[in-house]
Short mmCIF file of C-alpha atoms in Angstrom, two decimals:
data_model
loop_
_atom_site.label_atom_id
_atom_site.label_comp_id
_atom_site.label_asym_id
_atom_site.label_seq_id
_atom_site.Cartn_x
_atom_site.Cartn_y
_atom_site.Cartn_z
CA UNK A 9 -29.14 26.98 31.22
CA UNK A 10 -27.37 26.03 27.99
CA UNK A 11 -27.42 22.35 29.00
CA UNK A 12 -30.19 20.10 27.73
CA UNK A 13 -32.64 19.41 30.53
CA UNK A 14 -35.55 17.03 30.23
CA UNK A 15 -38.09 16.03 32.87
CA UNK A 16 -41.67 14.82 32.96
CA UNK A 17 -42.67 16.82 36.01
CA UNK A 18 -41.64 17.37 39.60
CA UNK A 19 -43.20 16.28 42.86
CA UNK A 20 -42.48 17.09 46.52
CA UNK A 21 -39.77 14.39 46.84
CA UNK A 22 -37.91 15.87 43.87
CA UNK A 23 -37.85 19.31 45.46
CA UNK A 24 -36.78 17.99 48.85
CA UNK A 25 -33.97 15.98 47.31
CA UNK A 26 -32.90 18.95 45.22
CA UNK A 27 -32.80 21.20 48.27
CA UNK A 28 -30.54 18.67 50.01
CA UNK A 29 -28.29 18.50 46.96
CA UNK A 30 -28.09 22.29 46.80
CA UNK A 31 -26.93 22.40 50.42
CA UNK A 32 -24.31 19.75 49.65
CA UNK A 33 -23.15 21.77 46.65
CA UNK A 34 -22.92 24.91 48.75
CA UNK A 35 -20.85 23.03 51.33
CA UNK A 36 -18.69 21.75 48.48
CA UNK A 37 -18.15 25.28 47.21
CA UNK A 38 -17.13 26.39 50.71
CA UNK A 39 -14.55 23.58 50.84
CA UNK A 40 -13.18 24.44 47.40
CA UNK A 41 -12.76 28.04 48.52
CA UNK A 42 -11.14 27.07 51.83
CA UNK A 43 -8.79 24.60 50.16
CA UNK A 44 -7.85 27.12 47.41
CA UNK A 45 -8.61 24.67 44.63
CA UNK A 46 -9.50 27.23 41.97
CA UNK A 47 -7.69 28.00 38.72
CA UNK A 48 -4.72 30.36 38.84
CA UNK A 49 -5.10 33.92 37.48
CA UNK A 50 -5.40 33.80 33.69
CA UNK A 51 -6.99 37.15 32.74
CA UNK A 52 -9.54 35.41 30.54
CA UNK A 53 -12.61 37.17 29.17
CA UNK A 54 -15.49 36.06 26.96
CA UNK A 55 -18.45 37.55 25.10
CA UNK A 56 -21.95 36.31 24.25
CA UNK A 57 -24.35 38.30 22.08
CA UNK A 58 -28.06 37.65 21.62
CA UNK A 59 -29.45 38.53 18.20
CA UNK A 60 -32.78 39.04 16.45
CA UNK A 61 -33.98 37.78 13.08
CA UNK A 62 -35.94 40.22 10.91
CA UNK A 63 -36.93 40.41 7.27
CA UNK A 64 -36.30 43.13 4.69
CA UNK A 65 -39.57 44.69 5.87
CA UNK A 66 -38.14 45.11 9.39
CA UNK A 67 -40.57 42.61 10.90
CA UNK A 68 -39.48 39.64 13.04
CA UNK A 69 -38.92 36.22 11.45
CA UNK A 70 -39.59 33.04 13.45
CA UNK A 71 -36.83 31.06 11.79
CA UNK A 72 -34.03 30.34 14.25
CA UNK A 73 -34.12 26.57 13.64
CA UNK A 74 -33.76 26.74 9.85
CA UNK A 75 -31.24 29.59 10.10
CA UNK A 76 -29.10 27.60 12.55
CA UNK A 77 -29.16 24.67 10.15
CA UNK A 78 -27.83 26.97 7.44
CA UNK A 79 -25.16 28.45 9.74
CA UNK A 80 -24.03 24.98 10.90
CA UNK A 81 -21.65 26.35 13.54
CA UNK A 82 -21.38 25.45 17.22
CA UNK A 83 -20.70 29.14 17.93
CA UNK A 84 -24.39 29.89 17.28
CA UNK A 85 -27.25 28.57 19.41
CA UNK A 86 -30.96 29.04 19.93
CA UNK A 87 -32.34 31.46 22.46
CA UNK A 88 -35.76 31.63 24.04
CA UNK A 89 -37.77 32.94 21.05
CA UNK A 90 -37.95 31.60 17.50
CA UNK A 91 -36.71 35.02 16.34
CA UNK A 92 -33.56 34.80 18.52
CA UNK A 93 -30.03 33.52 18.05
CA UNK A 94 -26.99 33.70 20.31
CA UNK A 95 -23.36 33.82 19.27
CA UNK A 96 -20.66 32.75 21.72
CA UNK A 97 -17.09 33.96 21.28
CA UNK A 98 -14.30 31.72 22.58
CA UNK A 99 -12.45 33.02 25.67
CA UNK A 100 -9.58 35.44 25.02
CA UNK A 101 -6.62 36.63 27.03
CA UNK A 102 -7.34 40.19 28.13
CA UNK A 103 -4.22 41.92 26.79
CA UNK A 104 -2.58 43.34 23.66
CA UNK A 105 -4.91 43.86 20.68
CA UNK A 106 -7.68 41.69 22.09
CA UNK A 107 -10.42 44.22 21.31
CA UNK A 108 -9.50 44.48 17.65
CA UNK A 109 -9.36 40.69 17.47
CA UNK A 110 -12.78 40.44 19.09
CA UNK A 111 -14.21 43.01 16.69
CA UNK A 112 -12.95 41.03 13.72
CA UNK A 113 -14.24 37.70 15.06
CA UNK A 114 -17.66 39.04 16.01
CA UNK A 115 -18.03 40.97 12.76
CA UNK A 116 -17.05 37.94 10.71
CA UNK A 117 -19.39 35.63 12.63
CA UNK A 118 -22.42 37.92 12.49
CA UNK A 119 -21.78 38.71 8.83
CA UNK A 120 -21.71 35.00 8.02
CA UNK A 121 -24.90 34.38 10.00
CA UNK A 122 -26.58 37.28 8.21
CA UNK A 123 -25.66 35.87 4.78
CA UNK A 124 -27.02 32.47 5.73
CA UNK A 125 -30.22 34.00 7.11
CA UNK A 126 -30.62 35.89 3.83
CA UNK A 127 -31.06 32.55 2.08
CA UNK A 128 -34.32 32.32 4.04
CA UNK A 129 -35.34 35.95 3.45
CA UNK A 130 -34.23 37.00 6.94
CA UNK A 131 -31.37 38.98 8.44
CA UNK A 132 -29.59 39.54 11.72
CA UNK A 133 -30.37 42.61 13.83
CA UNK A 134 -28.22 43.39 16.88
CA UNK A 135 -30.48 45.54 19.08
CA UNK A 136 -31.80 45.58 22.65
CA UNK A 137 -35.46 45.04 21.70
CA UNK A 138 -36.66 44.76 18.10
CA UNK A 139 -39.01 47.77 17.69
CA UNK A 140 -41.40 45.88 15.41
CA UNK A 141 -42.14 43.03 17.82
CA UNK A 142 -45.80 42.92 18.79
CA UNK A 143 -47.66 41.18 21.57
CA UNK A 144 -48.92 38.70 18.96
CA UNK A 145 -45.32 37.67 18.23
CA UNK A 146 -44.58 36.82 21.86
CA UNK A 147 -46.86 33.85 22.36
CA UNK A 148 -46.12 30.26 23.46
CA UNK A 149 -46.17 29.04 19.86
CA UNK A 150 -43.04 31.14 19.22
CA UNK A 151 -41.02 29.55 22.02
CA UNK A 152 -37.89 27.89 20.65
CA UNK A 153 -38.15 24.14 20.13
CA UNK A 154 -35.99 22.99 23.03
CA UNK A 155 -37.11 21.06 26.10
CA UNK A 156 -35.38 23.38 28.53
CA UNK A 157 -37.38 26.43 27.36
CA UNK A 158 -40.73 24.66 27.60
CA UNK A 159 -39.83 23.28 31.01
CA UNK A 160 -38.66 26.65 32.32
CA UNK A 161 -41.78 28.35 31.01
CA UNK A 162 -44.04 25.76 32.64
CA UNK A 163 -42.26 25.96 35.99
CA UNK A 164 -42.21 29.77 36.18
CA UNK A 165 -45.90 29.90 35.21
CA UNK A 166 -46.75 27.22 37.79
CA UNK A 167 -44.87 29.10 40.51
CA UNK A 168 -46.73 32.30 39.67
CA UNK A 169 -50.12 30.61 39.35
CA UNK A 170 -51.57 33.16 36.94
CA UNK A 171 -50.80 35.20 33.83
CA UNK A 172 -47.93 37.67 33.89
CA UNK A 173 -48.79 41.36 34.11
CA UNK A 174 -46.65 43.76 32.10
CA UNK A 175 -46.98 47.37 33.23
CA UNK A 176 -44.21 49.80 32.24
CA UNK A 177 -44.77 53.54 32.48
CA UNK A 178 -42.23 55.60 30.52
CA UNK A 179 -42.65 58.17 27.75
CA UNK A 180 -45.81 56.19 27.05
CA UNK A 181 -47.36 53.38 29.06
CA UNK A 182 -47.66 49.68 28.26
CA UNK A 183 -50.15 47.51 30.13
CA UNK A 184 -50.99 43.98 29.06
CA UNK A 185 -50.83 40.39 30.19
CA UNK A 186 -48.99 37.33 28.92
CA UNK A 187 -49.75 33.65 29.36
CA UNK A 188 -46.05 32.70 29.07
CA UNK A 189 -42.50 33.96 29.66
CA UNK A 190 -41.97 34.53 25.92
CA UNK A 191 -41.91 38.37 26.29
CA UNK A 192 -38.54 37.78 27.98
CA UNK A 193 -37.27 36.74 24.52
CA UNK A 194 -37.69 40.33 23.33
CA UNK A 195 -34.74 41.29 25.56
CA UNK A 196 -31.48 40.67 23.68
CA UNK A 197 -28.24 41.44 25.47
CA UNK A 198 -24.46 41.27 25.52
CA UNK A 199 -22.89 39.22 28.29
CA UNK A 200 -19.31 40.04 29.29
CA UNK A 201 -17.44 37.36 31.24
CA UNK A 202 -14.32 37.86 33.32
CA UNK A 203 -12.53 34.97 35.02
CA UNK A 204 -11.34 35.94 38.50
CA UNK A 205 -9.71 34.30 41.48
CA UNK A 206 -11.76 33.82 44.67
CA UNK A 207 -9.70 36.53 46.38
CA UNK A 208 -10.61 39.03 43.64
CA UNK A 209 -14.21 38.01 43.10
CA UNK A 210 -15.91 40.32 45.61
CA UNK A 211 -13.97 43.40 44.49
CA UNK A 212 -14.76 42.76 40.81
CA UNK A 213 -18.44 41.97 41.45
CA UNK A 214 -18.89 45.03 43.68
CA UNK A 215 -17.19 47.22 41.08
CA UNK A 216 -19.40 45.80 38.34
CA UNK A 217 -22.51 46.53 40.40
CA UNK A 218 -21.34 50.06 41.07
CA UNK A 219 -20.92 50.88 37.37
CA UNK A 220 -24.04 49.11 36.06
CA UNK A 221 -25.99 52.36 35.92
CA UNK A 222 -23.18 54.04 33.99
CA UNK A 223 -23.11 51.14 31.52
CA UNK A 224 -26.83 51.49 30.89
CA UNK A 225 -26.66 55.27 30.51
CA UNK A 226 -23.99 54.94 27.84
CA UNK A 227 -25.31 51.83 26.10
CA UNK A 228 -29.12 52.05 26.28
CA UNK A 229 -30.62 50.63 23.09
CA UNK A 230 -34.18 49.44 23.83
CA UNK A 231 -36.71 52.31 23.92
CA UNK A 232 -39.65 50.43 22.34
CA UNK A 233 -41.77 47.53 23.57
CA UNK A 234 -44.79 46.36 21.53
CA UNK A 235 -44.72 49.62 19.60
CA UNK A 236 -44.78 51.85 22.70
CA UNK A 237 -41.98 54.23 23.59
CA UNK A 238 -41.14 53.41 27.21
CA UNK A 239 -37.81 53.65 29.05
CA UNK A 240 -34.57 54.33 27.19
CA UNK A 241 -33.50 50.81 28.25
CA UNK A 242 -36.73 48.87 28.61
CA UNK A 243 -35.10 45.43 28.89
CA UNK A 244 -34.78 45.39 32.70
CA UNK A 245 -38.41 46.18 33.54
CA UNK A 246 -39.67 43.89 30.78
CA UNK A 247 -37.36 41.02 31.77
CA UNK A 248 -38.23 41.47 35.46
CA UNK A 249 -41.98 41.36 34.87
CA UNK A 250 -41.84 38.57 32.26
CA UNK A 251 -40.04 36.21 34.67
CA UNK A 252 -41.77 37.25 37.89
CA UNK A 253 -42.85 34.18 39.84
CA UNK A 254 -44.55 36.38 42.47
CA UNK A 255 -48.29 37.06 42.34
CA UNK A 256 -49.21 40.57 43.51
CA UNK A 257 -49.63 39.51 47.15
CA UNK A 258 -46.04 38.26 47.39
CA UNK A 259 -44.78 41.39 45.67
CA UNK A 260 -46.49 43.51 48.33
CA UNK A 261 -44.87 41.36 51.04
CA UNK A 262 -41.43 42.22 49.66
CA UNK A 263 -40.54 38.78 48.31
CA UNK A 264 -37.54 39.19 46.01
CA UNK A 265 -38.04 38.90 42.23
CA UNK A 266 -35.98 36.33 40.34
CA UNK A 267 -34.61 39.12 38.13
CA UNK A 268 -32.68 40.95 40.76
CA UNK A 269 -30.13 43.71 41.12
CA UNK A 270 -29.24 42.55 44.64
CA UNK A 271 -29.35 44.40 47.93
CA UNK A 272 -25.82 44.59 49.35
CA UNK A 273 -22.12 44.62 48.60
CA UNK A 274 -20.51 41.21 49.13
CA UNK A 275 -17.35 39.88 50.75
CA UNK A 276 -17.12 36.58 48.83
CA UNK A 277 -18.62 34.69 45.92
CA UNK A 278 -20.06 32.38 48.58
CA UNK A 279 -22.40 35.20 49.67
CA UNK A 280 -24.18 35.21 46.30
CA UNK A 281 -24.65 31.47 45.97
CA UNK A 282 -25.84 31.31 49.58
CA UNK A 283 -28.41 34.05 48.82
CA UNK A 284 -29.63 32.06 45.84
CA UNK A 285 -30.45 29.13 48.10
CA UNK A 286 -31.86 31.23 50.91
CA UNK A 287 -34.23 33.36 48.85
CA UNK A 288 -35.23 31.46 45.71
CA UNK A 289 -37.15 28.16 45.47
CA UNK A 290 -35.99 25.75 42.79
CA UNK A 291 -37.59 26.08 39.37
CA UNK A 292 -35.88 23.06 37.82
CA UNK A 293 -35.21 20.52 40.61
CA UNK A 294 -33.21 18.14 38.43
CA UNK A 295 -30.66 16.14 40.43
CA UNK A 296 -27.33 14.87 39.17
CA UNK A 297 -25.89 11.58 40.40
CA UNK A 298 -22.71 13.22 41.67
CA UNK A 299 -22.20 13.47 45.43
CA UNK A 300 -20.06 16.62 45.62
CA UNK A 301 -18.74 15.96 49.14
CA UNK A 302 -17.72 12.41 48.31
CA UNK A 303 -15.94 13.68 45.22
CA UNK A 304 -14.02 16.15 47.38
CA UNK A 305 -13.22 13.46 49.94
CA UNK A 306 -11.69 11.44 47.12
CA UNK A 307 -9.48 14.32 46.02
CA UNK A 308 -11.60 15.21 42.99
CA UNK A 309 -13.38 18.38 41.90
CA UNK A 310 -17.19 18.34 41.80
CA UNK A 311 -19.15 19.94 39.00
CA UNK A 312 -21.81 21.24 41.44
CA UNK A 313 -24.47 20.75 38.78
CA UNK A 314 -27.46 21.57 40.98
CA UNK A 315 -25.85 24.80 42.20
CA UNK A 316 -25.02 25.78 38.62
CA UNK A 317 -28.52 25.00 37.36
CA UNK A 318 -30.19 26.89 40.19
CA UNK A 319 -27.88 29.86 39.62
CA UNK A 320 -29.04 29.92 36.00
CA UNK A 321 -32.63 30.58 37.13
CA UNK A 322 -31.75 33.60 39.31
CA UNK A 323 -31.35 36.47 36.88
CA UNK A 324 -28.84 38.82 38.48
CA UNK A 325 -27.55 41.65 36.29
CA UNK A 326 -24.06 40.70 37.48
CA UNK A 327 -24.11 36.96 37.99
CA UNK A 328 -21.56 34.71 39.71
CA UNK A 329 -20.49 31.74 37.59
CA UNK A 330 -18.88 28.51 38.76
CA UNK A 331 -17.13 26.77 35.87
CA UNK A 332 -15.24 23.53 35.42
CA UNK A 333 -12.69 22.90 32.65
CA UNK A 334 -10.41 19.85 32.42
CA UNK A 335 -10.93 19.02 36.09
CA UNK A 336 -10.06 22.52 37.32
CA UNK A 337 -12.76 24.83 38.75
CA UNK A 338 -12.87 28.56 38.11
CA UNK A 339 -15.03 31.57 38.92
CA UNK A 340 -16.36 34.25 36.58
CA UNK A 341 -18.29 37.48 36.91
CA UNK A 342 -20.91 37.57 34.15
CA UNK A 343 -21.97 41.13 33.37
CA UNK A 344 -25.48 40.97 31.84
CA UNK A 345 -26.28 44.67 31.92
CA UNK A 346 -25.83 45.78 28.31
CA UNK A 347 -28.24 45.47 25.39
CA UNK A 348 -26.99 44.11 22.09
CA UNK A 349 -25.73 46.56 19.43
CA UNK A 350 -25.92 48.94 17.80
CA UNK A 351 -22.72 47.95 15.91
CA UNK A 352 -19.80 45.65 16.56
CA UNK A 353 -17.67 48.72 17.23
CA UNK A 354 -20.15 49.94 19.84
CA UNK A 355 -20.26 46.52 21.52
CA UNK A 356 -16.46 46.38 21.74
CA UNK A 357 -16.27 49.97 22.99
CA UNK A 358 -18.75 49.09 25.75
CA UNK A 359 -16.63 46.04 26.61
CA UNK A 360 -13.36 47.99 26.69
CA UNK A 361 -14.90 50.64 28.96
CA UNK A 362 -16.29 47.98 31.29
CA UNK A 363 -13.15 45.86 31.59
CA UNK A 364 -10.94 48.89 32.08
CA UNK A 365 -13.19 50.59 34.61
CA UNK A 366 -13.81 47.47 36.66
CA UNK A 367 -10.06 46.80 36.82
CA UNK A 368 -9.34 50.29 38.15
CA UNK A 369 -12.18 50.26 40.66
CA UNK A 370 -11.32 46.78 41.93
CA UNK A 371 -7.69 47.86 42.46
CA UNK A 372 -8.57 51.15 44.17
CA UNK A 373 -7.36 51.28 47.80
CA UNK A 374 -10.43 53.43 48.55
CA UNK A 375 -13.03 51.25 46.81
CA UNK A 376 -16.17 52.89 45.52
CA UNK A 377 -18.36 50.42 47.43
CA UNK A 378 -16.92 51.77 50.67
CA UNK A 379 -17.82 55.33 49.65
CA UNK A 380 -21.37 54.94 48.33
CA UNK A 381 -24.42 53.06 49.55
CA UNK A 382 -25.60 50.00 47.67
CA UNK A 383 -28.97 51.71 47.41
CA UNK A 384 -27.34 54.45 45.33
CA UNK A 385 -25.97 51.87 42.89
CA UNK A 386 -29.42 50.31 42.59
CA UNK A 387 -31.08 53.70 42.11
CA UNK A 388 -28.51 54.57 39.44
CA UNK A 389 -29.42 51.43 37.54
CA UNK A 390 -33.12 52.33 37.58
CA UNK A 391 -32.47 55.99 36.67
CA UNK A 392 -30.21 55.06 33.77
CA UNK A 393 -32.77 52.60 32.41
CA UNK A 394 -35.40 55.33 32.46
CA UNK A 395 -33.35 58.20 31.03
CA UNK A 396 -30.38 56.70 29.20
CA UNK A 397 -27.70 59.16 28.09
CA UNK A 398 -29.59 61.99 29.84
CA UNK A 399 -29.48 60.28 33.25
CA UNK A 400 -28.11 61.94 36.36
CA UNK A 401 -26.38 59.51 38.69
CA UNK A 402 -25.21 59.39 42.29
CA UNK A 403 -21.44 59.00 42.66
CA UNK A 404 -18.85 59.57 45.41
CA UNK A 405 -17.14 62.96 45.35
CA UNK A 406 -13.43 62.90 44.69
CA UNK A 407 -11.07 64.17 47.35
CA UNK A 408 -11.04 63.89 51.10
CA UNK A 409 -14.33 65.70 51.70
CA UNK A 410 -16.27 62.59 50.79
CA UNK A 411 -19.98 62.29 50.37
CA UNK A 412 -22.04 61.48 47.31
CA UNK A 413 -23.21 63.94 44.66
CA UNK A 414 -25.68 63.78 41.78
CA UNK A 415 -23.96 64.40 38.44
CA UNK A 416 -24.94 64.01 34.76
CA UNK A 417 -23.76 60.60 33.55
CA UNK A 418 -21.90 62.08 30.60
CA UNK A 419 -19.96 64.47 32.84
CA UNK A 420 -19.13 61.68 35.27
CA UNK A 421 -17.76 59.58 32.42
CA UNK A 422 -15.83 62.37 30.72
CA UNK A 423 -14.35 63.88 33.88
CA UNK A 424 -13.67 60.82 36.03
CA UNK A 425 -14.49 57.40 34.65
CA UNK A 426 -12.84 57.49 31.21
CA UNK A 427 -9.40 58.19 32.74
CA UNK A 428 -10.00 55.32 35.18
CA UNK A 429 -11.00 53.03 32.32
CA UNK A 430 -7.85 53.99 30.42
CA UNK A 431 -5.70 53.24 33.47
CA UNK A 432 -7.46 49.90 33.89
CA UNK A 433 -6.79 48.94 30.26
CA UNK A 434 -3.15 49.86 30.78
CA UNK A 435 -3.10 47.55 33.78
CA UNK A 436 -4.45 44.78 31.51
CA UNK A 437 -1.61 45.60 29.07
CA UNK A 438 -4.00 46.57 26.30
CA UNK A 439 -2.26 48.16 23.31
CA UNK A 440 -2.63 51.98 23.40
CA UNK A 441 -4.12 51.99 19.89
CA UNK A 442 -6.98 49.72 21.00
CA UNK A 443 -7.43 51.62 24.24
CA UNK A 444 -7.61 55.03 22.57
CA UNK A 445 -9.85 53.99 19.69
CA UNK A 446 -12.54 52.22 21.71
CA UNK A 447 -12.57 54.63 24.64
CA UNK A 448 -12.72 57.39 22.01
CA UNK A 449 -16.04 55.93 20.88
CA UNK A 450 -17.35 56.23 24.45
CA UNK A 451 -16.03 59.80 24.67
CA UNK A 452 -17.80 60.84 21.48
CA UNK A 453 -21.07 59.28 22.64
CA UNK A 454 -20.87 61.44 25.74
CA UNK A 455 -19.89 64.62 23.88
CA UNK A 456 -22.72 64.21 21.37
CA UNK A 457 -25.20 62.70 23.87
CA UNK A 458 -26.12 59.98 21.38
CA UNK A 459 -26.57 56.26 21.94
CA UNK A 460 -28.72 53.59 20.33
CA UNK A 461 -31.84 54.50 22.29
CA UNK A 462 -31.66 58.22 21.53
CA UNK A 463 -31.06 57.50 17.84
CA UNK A 464 -34.01 55.09 17.66
CA UNK A 465 -36.36 57.51 19.40
CA UNK A 466 -35.27 60.53 17.35
CA UNK A 467 -35.50 58.60 14.08
CA UNK A 468 -38.93 57.22 14.97
CA UNK A 469 -40.27 60.70 15.69
CA UNK A 470 -38.74 62.01 12.46
CA UNK A 471 -40.54 59.19 10.60
CA UNK A 472 -43.84 60.13 12.26
CA UNK A 473 -43.31 63.76 11.25
CA UNK A 474 -42.84 62.63 7.64
CA UNK A 475 -46.40 61.32 7.65
CA UNK A 476 -45.93 57.62 8.43
CA UNK A 477 -48.25 55.97 10.91
CA UNK A 478 -46.81 54.39 14.05
CA UNK A 479 -46.44 50.86 12.67
CA UNK A 480 -44.81 52.05 9.46
CA UNK A 481 -42.51 54.42 11.38
CA UNK A 482 -41.28 51.61 13.63
CA UNK A 483 -40.64 49.38 10.61
CA UNK A 484 -38.81 52.17 8.77
CA UNK A 485 -36.71 52.87 11.87
CA UNK A 486 -35.80 49.19 12.13
CA UNK A 487 -34.84 48.95 8.45
CA UNK A 488 -32.68 52.07 8.68
CA UNK A 489 -31.09 50.79 11.90
CA UNK A 490 -30.14 47.52 10.22
CA UNK A 491 -28.61 49.32 7.24
CA UNK A 492 -26.44 51.49 9.49
CA UNK A 493 -25.61 48.52 11.75
CA UNK A 494 -24.27 46.67 8.72
CA UNK A 495 -22.23 49.69 7.62
CA UNK A 496 -20.50 49.43 11.00
CA UNK A 497 -19.82 53.05 11.91
CA UNK A 498 -20.51 53.68 15.63
CA UNK A 499 -23.94 54.96 16.55
CA UNK A 500 -22.82 58.46 17.54
CA UNK A 501 -22.05 59.10 13.84
CA UNK A 502 -25.44 57.92 12.53
CA UNK A 503 -27.63 60.54 10.80
CA UNK A 504 -31.09 60.81 12.31
CA UNK A 505 -33.95 59.92 9.98
CA UNK A 506 -35.11 57.10 7.75
CA UNK A 507 -33.51 58.31 4.50
#
């Protein structure tokens, strides 16, 4: 969805033509897979981080256009809300000291953006949901000034046919409505990309799905929405409801939401793109002039633009990506599970754990997706969002006895998954110093049972106990969070409280 899309409206012929083009693209993808036309293994990874803009008072600033003009770098782009930015890190080879290099690049980039934002009395906050956002901030007027956002908002709202209902019951309960998809902009995430061959895609995607709940348990960082304390990671329920094209009647019928965990393990990347076409009507039926099958007949490689665009409007937590660089196609798994923050060190530790663990699980001759039901992976994701670092997850027992047991997430990580992640990083040829430092951050989070969400909640309650009202406590928590984020020490070391 990063491409500029412009249209004046869509009629029935547009949708019929788009559906035909999607089927041609899917057939083209099948031919590319059968003819083994994809890029060779390159072990490439990439990172995108969504950011918030807030002032010295901790309140959001609707300034992404002016801030981007100050930054003047192609690495930074708009996101859905006027208080959002996104930074894209160039692809890196997954080996050696890559994680230290990434930490330096991301830290330098965000630091520069923060200094430029300061010229406009704003600053960068890397967090899952900014605690001080209110319902009044998430209105159509605060949609970023780009045609694609307005068009997407209009099409999702038209498909739904009525206002969006937000109803999240956690520590407290939030119920309200929205006349636009702008509440989705509250959800700021880290996206981890891994380029894979077609033969490896299913194993990597299945492994990523299996560990999504673990990722959330360790990395939860979004306990507040509109001033209410909800789930430890409130992004998934908020994102799901803010993009839900289904009115209540279709929800009751079991129609799938566009923000979707999935419902099965897969055997090929083709399975996921085929599901996209089978289950989800087009939101943006914009047709390219390319005929993908004619391009293939001529020995070329199609860009499959309609397939790519449609894929960008189905919000899987682990998304398949078809890419095209210098005439050569490639596939990526895009992991969209994690919230942004709290610090660059925490982001890189989450990435190291993910890349190492997925490598080990994808290589395992007894793969985890053969030993646990997909429903357990989905339930783990929901449980981890609700409870964060305190979650108890379903996971296959080790040894020949088999079966699945419920185990505290921190014990699962400490006893079983950290050694697997370390072995996976060794298989990527990561330097031991990088491996030990970043996995050590994960270990300490587990030992201390502290992540961004637990720190935010504990600090907020400490602020309330000091006599601040709710609004002031949320602002004080946000200001303190930003100070510690800038200092850069990982969140498990942060003192609780606003002083």
